Every structure is written in structure tokens, then in C-alpha cells.
Amino acid sequence: MEELLGQFSLGLFIMQTVLFLALVFLLKKFAWKPILDAVNEREEGIKNALQSAESAKKEMQNLKSDNEKLLADARLERDTMMKEAREIKEKMIADAKTEAQVAGQKMIEQAKASIESEKNAALAELKAQVSTLSLDIAEKLLKDELSNKEAQTKLVEKMLGDVKLN
């Protein structure tokens, strides 16, 4: 230990202490303030960045909630439009069915009326043909009956007999 003390020099110690204090004084006078200012600026920058990040995060949450609300509104509107479209489609189908039934019924009635009128025309023609044919037959029978004098006399007597009975 004495060897260590023997090498110890008081002058050197004082000189190192003075140099150290001078260095501290110079650092305090010239470097301490800029270093503290730089540290404070950096700290302030970090605080601002954190605040900006926090406000951006809140803004993103607001935008996300607004987007979700817009999506929900859009889905609701889409569902409403789809429901209206289905109702319109069903109404159009029902209207088309009704119109088709009315048109079909009308066609059936027209067909029935046409059939009835053709039936009546055919019956009238048939009656006319039957009456013409009957007249022709009657004419031929009368010619045959009236061509013979004896047959004429019998016919007149028969008619007179029918008249007396009525």
C-alpha cells in the first residue's frame, strides 16, 4: 500500500481535480444547455408523435364506426330494395296470371258464342233443308195422288171426314 501512496502526488491530484472542474464548468457553460435543449426537443417530439398517434387511432376508430354504420345502412337499404323488388315481381306475376285467366275466359266465352251461333246457323240450315225436302216429298206424293182421279176423290172424302171430326 505504501507503494501506491508513494506514487501518489498531491499536485497531480489537484491538477486533475482543477481540470475536471474546468471541464465540468465548460460543459455546463457551453454544452449542457444545447444537450438539454436537444433532449427536451426530442422528448417534446416524442410526446407530439404519441399524441398524433393517439388522435390518429381515435380518428381511425371513428372512421371504422362510421364505415360500419354506412355498411349497415347500405345493407338495410339493399334488403329493403330486394324486398320491394320481390313484391313487385310477385305482383307482376299475379297480374299476369289474372290477365291470362281473364283473356282465357274471354276466349272461351267467344268460342262458346261462336259455337252457339254456328250451331244455330247449322240448325237453321238443316231446318231449311228438311222443310225443302219435306215440301219436295209432299209435292211428289201429291202429284202421284192427284194424277189419279180415283185417288183424288178418296183424298177429298178423307179430308172432309177429318174436318167433320174436328
mmCIF file of C-alpha atoms in Angstrom:
data_model
loop_
_atom_site.group_PDB
_atom_site.id
_atom_site.type_symbol
_atom_site.label_atom_id
_atom_site.label_comp_id
_atom_site.label_asym_id
_atom_site.label_seq_id
_atom_site.Cartn_x
_atom_site.Cartn_y
_atom_site.Cartn_z
ATOM 1 C CA MET A 1 0.000 0.000 0.000
ATOM 2 C CA GLU A 2 2.857 2.312 0.641
ATOM 3 C CA GLU A 3 3.980 1.773 -2.809
ATOM 4 C CA LEU A 4 0.704 3.115 -4.039
ATOM 5 C CA LEU A 5 0.881 6.074 -1.698
ATOM 6 C CA GLY A 6 4.432 6.697 -2.720
ATOM 7 C CA GLN A 7 3.385 7.190 -6.230
ATOM 8 C CA PHE A 8 0.547 9.436 -5.217
ATOM 9 C CA SER A 9 1.263 13.032 -5.927
ATOM 10 C CA LEU A 10 -0.795 15.750 -4.379
ATOM 11 C CA GLY A 11 -0.013 18.179 -7.142
ATOM 12 C CA LEU A 12 -1.139 15.788 -9.788
ATOM 13 C CA PHE A 13 -4.358 15.158 -7.864
ATOM 14 C CA ILE A 14 -5.083 18.864 -7.550
ATOM 15 C CA MET A 15 -4.268 19.433 -11.185
ATOM 16 C CA GLN A 16 -6.614 16.644 -12.279
ATOM 17 C CA THR A 17 -9.352 17.991 -9.972
ATOM 18 C CA VAL A 18 -8.947 21.528 -11.372
ATOM 19 C CA LEU A 19 -9.017 20.214 -14.931
ATOM 20 C CA PHE A 20 -12.074 18.120 -14.122
ATOM 21 C CA LEU A 21 -13.893 21.095 -12.584
ATOM 22 C CA ALA A 22 -12.872 23.286 -15.527
ATOM 23 C CA LEU A 23 -14.200 20.646 -17.891
ATOM 24 C CA VAL A 24 -17.481 20.466 -15.943
ATOM 25 C CA PHE A 25 -17.699 24.283 -15.932
ATOM 26 C CA LEU A 26 -17.039 24.485 -19.705
ATOM 27 C CA LEU A 27 -19.503 21.689 -20.410
ATOM 28 C CA LYS A 28 -22.094 23.421 -18.234
ATOM 29 C CA LYS A 29 -21.487 26.785 -19.848
ATOM 30 C CA PHE A 30 -21.318 25.701 -23.487
ATOM 31 C CA ALA A 31 -22.565 22.133 -23.993
ATOM 32 C CA TRP A 32 -25.040 21.459 -21.186
ATOM 33 C CA LYS A 33 -27.774 23.822 -22.453
ATOM 34 C CA PRO A 34 -27.676 22.620 -26.100
ATOM 35 C CA ILE A 35 -27.652 18.992 -24.933
ATOM 36 C CA LEU A 36 -30.636 19.624 -22.611
ATOM 37 C CA ASP A 37 -32.409 21.573 -25.353
ATOM 38 C CA ALA A 38 -31.864 18.693 -27.791
ATOM 39 C CA VAL A 39 -33.090 16.168 -25.196
ATOM 40 C CA ASN A 40 -36.121 18.376 -24.412
ATOM 41 C CA GLU A 41 -36.874 18.813 -28.112
ATOM 42 C CA ARG A 42 -36.621 15.080 -28.629
ATOM 43 C CA GLU A 43 -38.882 14.458 -25.632
ATOM 44 C CA GLU A 44 -41.366 17.030 -26.952
ATOM 45 C CA GLY A 45 -41.214 15.427 -30.422
ATOM 46 C CA ILE A 46 -41.902 12.010 -28.934
ATOM 47 C CA LYS A 47 -44.845 13.414 -26.931
ATOM 48 C CA ASN A 48 -46.250 15.060 -30.061
ATOM 49 C CA ALA A 49 -45.797 11.860 -32.051
ATOM 50 C CA LEU A 50 -47.582 9.875 -29.338
ATOM 51 C CA GLN A 51 -50.409 12.414 -29.235
ATOM 52 C CA SER A 52 -50.653 12.364 -33.030
ATOM 53 C CA ALA A 53 -50.691 8.575 -32.998
ATOM 54 C CA GLU A 54 -53.393 8.567 -30.318
ATOM 55 C CA SER A 55 -55.515 11.104 -32.219
ATOM 56 C CA ALA A 56 -54.990 9.119 -35.437
ATOM 57 C CA LYS A 57 -56.057 5.968 -33.602
ATOM 58 C CA LYS A 58 -59.215 7.706 -32.354
ATOM 59 C CA GLU A 59 -59.880 9.068 -35.832
ATOM 60 C CA MET A 60 -59.462 5.584 -37.299
ATOM 61 C CA GLN A 61 -61.890 4.193 -34.712
ATOM 62 C CA ASN A 62 -64.378 6.940 -35.615
ATOM 63 C CA LEU A 63 -63.931 6.217 -39.315
ATOM 64 C CA LYS A 64 -64.304 2.496 -38.679
ATOM 65 C CA SER A 65 -67.532 3.027 -36.741
ATOM 66 C CA ASP A 66 -68.787 5.410 -39.454
ATOM 67 C CA ASN A 67 -67.920 2.834 -42.127
ATOM 68 C CA GLU A 68 -69.685 0.095 -40.183
ATOM 69 C CA LYS A 69 -72.739 2.337 -39.824
ATOM 70 C CA LEU A 70 -72.666 3.122 -43.557
ATOM 71 C CA LEU A 71 -72.345 -0.584 -44.349
ATOM 72 C CA ALA A 72 -75.253 -1.402 -42.056
ATOM 73 C CA ASP A 73 -77.352 1.335 -43.687
ATOM 74 C CA ALA A 74 -76.386 0.099 -47.150
ATOM 75 C CA ARG A 75 -77.289 -3.487 -46.219
ATOM 76 C CA LEU A 76 -80.629 -2.328 -44.817
ATOM 77 C CA GLU A 77 -81.333 -0.323 -47.959
ATOM 78 C CA ARG A 78 -80.314 -3.290 -50.131
ATOM 79 C CA ASP A 79 -82.611 -5.596 -48.164
ATOM 80 C CA THR A 80 -85.458 -3.101 -48.493
ATOM 81 C CA MET A 81 -84.882 -2.784 -52.226
ATOM 82 C CA MET A 82 -84.744 -6.575 -52.612
ATOM 83 C CA LYS A 83 -87.989 -6.937 -50.668
ATOM 84 C CA GLU A 84 -89.672 -4.289 -52.837
ATOM 85 C CA ALA A 85 -88.349 -5.977 -55.981
ATOM 86 C CA ARG A 86 -89.730 -9.349 -54.816
ATOM 87 C CA GLU A 87 -93.106 -7.753 -54.050
ATOM 88 C CA ILE A 88 -93.179 -6.069 -57.461
ATOM 89 C CA LYS A 89 -92.220 -9.357 -59.141
ATOM 90 C CA GLU A 90 -94.937 -11.254 -57.275
ATOM 91 C CA LYS A 91 -97.498 -8.544 -58.127
ATOM 92 C CA MET A 92 -96.483 -8.631 -61.778
ATOM 93 C CA ILE A 93 -96.800 -12.434 -61.829
ATOM 94 C CA ALA A 94 -100.191 -12.268 -60.102
ATOM 95 C CA ASP A 95 -101.368 -9.545 -62.513
ATOM 96 C CA ALA A 96 -100.138 -11.561 -65.493
ATOM 97 C CA LYS A 97 -101.950 -14.664 -64.196
ATOM 98 C CA THR A 98 -105.126 -12.660 -63.666
ATOM 99 C CA GLU A 99 -104.891 -11.116 -67.133
ATOM 100 C CA ALA A 100 -104.213 -14.538 -68.652
ATOM 101 C CA GLN A 101 -107.211 -16.004 -66.823
ATOM 102 C CA VAL A 102 -109.431 -13.110 -67.930
ATOM 103 C CA ALA A 103 -108.168 -13.396 -71.511
ATOM 104 C CA GLY A 104 -108.633 -17.182 -71.433
ATOM 105 C CA GLN A 105 -112.141 -16.837 -70.034
ATOM 106 C CA LYS A 106 -112.946 -14.247 -72.688
ATOM 107 C CA MET A 107 -111.605 -16.523 -75.416
ATOM 108 C CA ILE A 108 -113.639 -19.433 -74.025
ATOM 109 C CA GLU A 109 -116.788 -17.289 -73.972
ATOM 110 C CA GLN A 110 -116.118 -16.089 -77.520
ATOM 111 C CA ALA A 111 -115.543 -19.671 -78.623
ATOM 112 C CA LYS A 112 -118.773 -20.770 -76.925
ATOM 113 C CA ALA A 113 -120.662 -17.897 -78.545
ATOM 114 C CA SER A 114 -119.136 -18.738 -81.927
ATOM 115 C CA ILE A 115 -120.012 -22.410 -81.497
ATOM 116 C CA GLU A 116 -123.544 -21.498 -80.450
ATOM 117 C CA SER A 117 -124.036 -19.165 -83.427
ATOM 118 C CA GLU A 118 -122.616 -21.760 -85.823
ATOM 119 C CA LYS A 119 -124.829 -24.399 -84.202
ATOM 120 C CA ASN A 120 -127.856 -22.151 -84.626
ATOM 121 C CA ALA A 121 -126.876 -21.425 -88.236
ATOM 122 C CA ALA A 122 -126.399 -25.152 -88.889
ATOM 123 C CA LEU A 123 -129.772 -25.937 -87.283
ATOM 124 C CA ALA A 124 -131.458 -23.212 -89.344
ATOM 125 C CA GLU A 125 -129.843 -24.577 -92.497
ATOM 126 C CA LEU A 126 -130.831 -28.108 -91.511
ATOM 127 C CA LYS A 127 -134.432 -26.976 -90.880
ATOM 128 C CA ALA A 128 -134.472 -25.216 -94.218
ATOM 129 C CA GLN A 129 -133.148 -28.324 -95.961
ATOM 130 C CA VAL A 130 -135.625 -30.554 -94.077
ATOM 131 C CA SER A 131 -138.508 -28.250 -94.948
ATOM 132 C CA THR A 132 -137.421 -28.072 -98.590
ATOM 133 C CA LEU A 133 -137.022 -31.827 -98.679
ATOM 134 C CA SER A 134 -140.407 -32.298 -96.989
ATOM 135 C CA LEU A 135 -142.052 -29.982 -99.474
ATOM 136 C CA ASP A 136 -140.418 -31.820 -102.342
ATOM 137 C CA ILE A 137 -141.621 -35.162 -100.983
ATOM 138 C CA ALA A 138 -145.087 -33.805 -100.343
ATOM 139 C CA GLU A 139 -145.226 -32.329 -103.825
ATOM 140 C CA LYS A 140 -144.203 -35.638 -105.378
ATOM 141 C CA LEU A 141 -146.769 -37.527 -103.290
ATOM 142 C CA LEU A 142 -149.500 -35.088 -104.156
ATOM 143 C CA LYS A 143 -148.643 -35.255 -107.836
ATOM 144 C CA ASP A 144 -148.862 -39.015 -107.673
ATOM 145 C CA GLU A 145 -152.107 -38.917 -105.723
ATOM 146 C CA LEU A 146 -153.657 -36.171 -107.791
ATOM 147 C CA SER A 147 -152.682 -37.694 -111.109
ATOM 148 C CA ASN A 148 -155.135 -40.451 -110.472
ATOM 149 C CA LYS A 149 -158.876 -39.345 -110.401
ATOM 150 C CA GLU A 150 -159.962 -42.056 -108.097
ATOM 151 C CA ALA A 151 -157.164 -41.201 -105.618
ATOM 152 C CA GLN A 152 -158.276 -37.555 -105.752
ATOM 153 C CA THR A 153 -161.758 -38.406 -104.805
ATOM 154 C CA LYS A 154 -160.625 -40.550 -101.891
ATOM 155 C CA LEU A 155 -158.350 -37.746 -100.659
ATOM 156 C CA VAL A 156 -161.179 -35.186 -100.765
ATOM 157 C CA GLU A 157 -163.507 -37.520 -98.937
ATOM 158 C CA LYS A 158 -160.879 -38.238 -96.309
ATOM 159 C CA MET A 159 -160.253 -34.521 -95.782
ATOM 160 C CA LEU A 160 -163.945 -33.882 -95.442
ATOM 161 C CA GLY A 161 -164.167 -36.655 -92.918
ATOM 162 C CA ASP A 162 -161.296 -35.116 -90.910
ATOM 163 C CA VAL A 163 -162.946 -31.708 -90.942
ATOM 164 C CA LYS A 164 -166.234 -33.074 -89.611
ATOM 165 C CA LEU A 165 -164.455 -34.732 -86.722
ATOM 166 C CA ASN A 166 -162.667 -31.590 -85.604
#
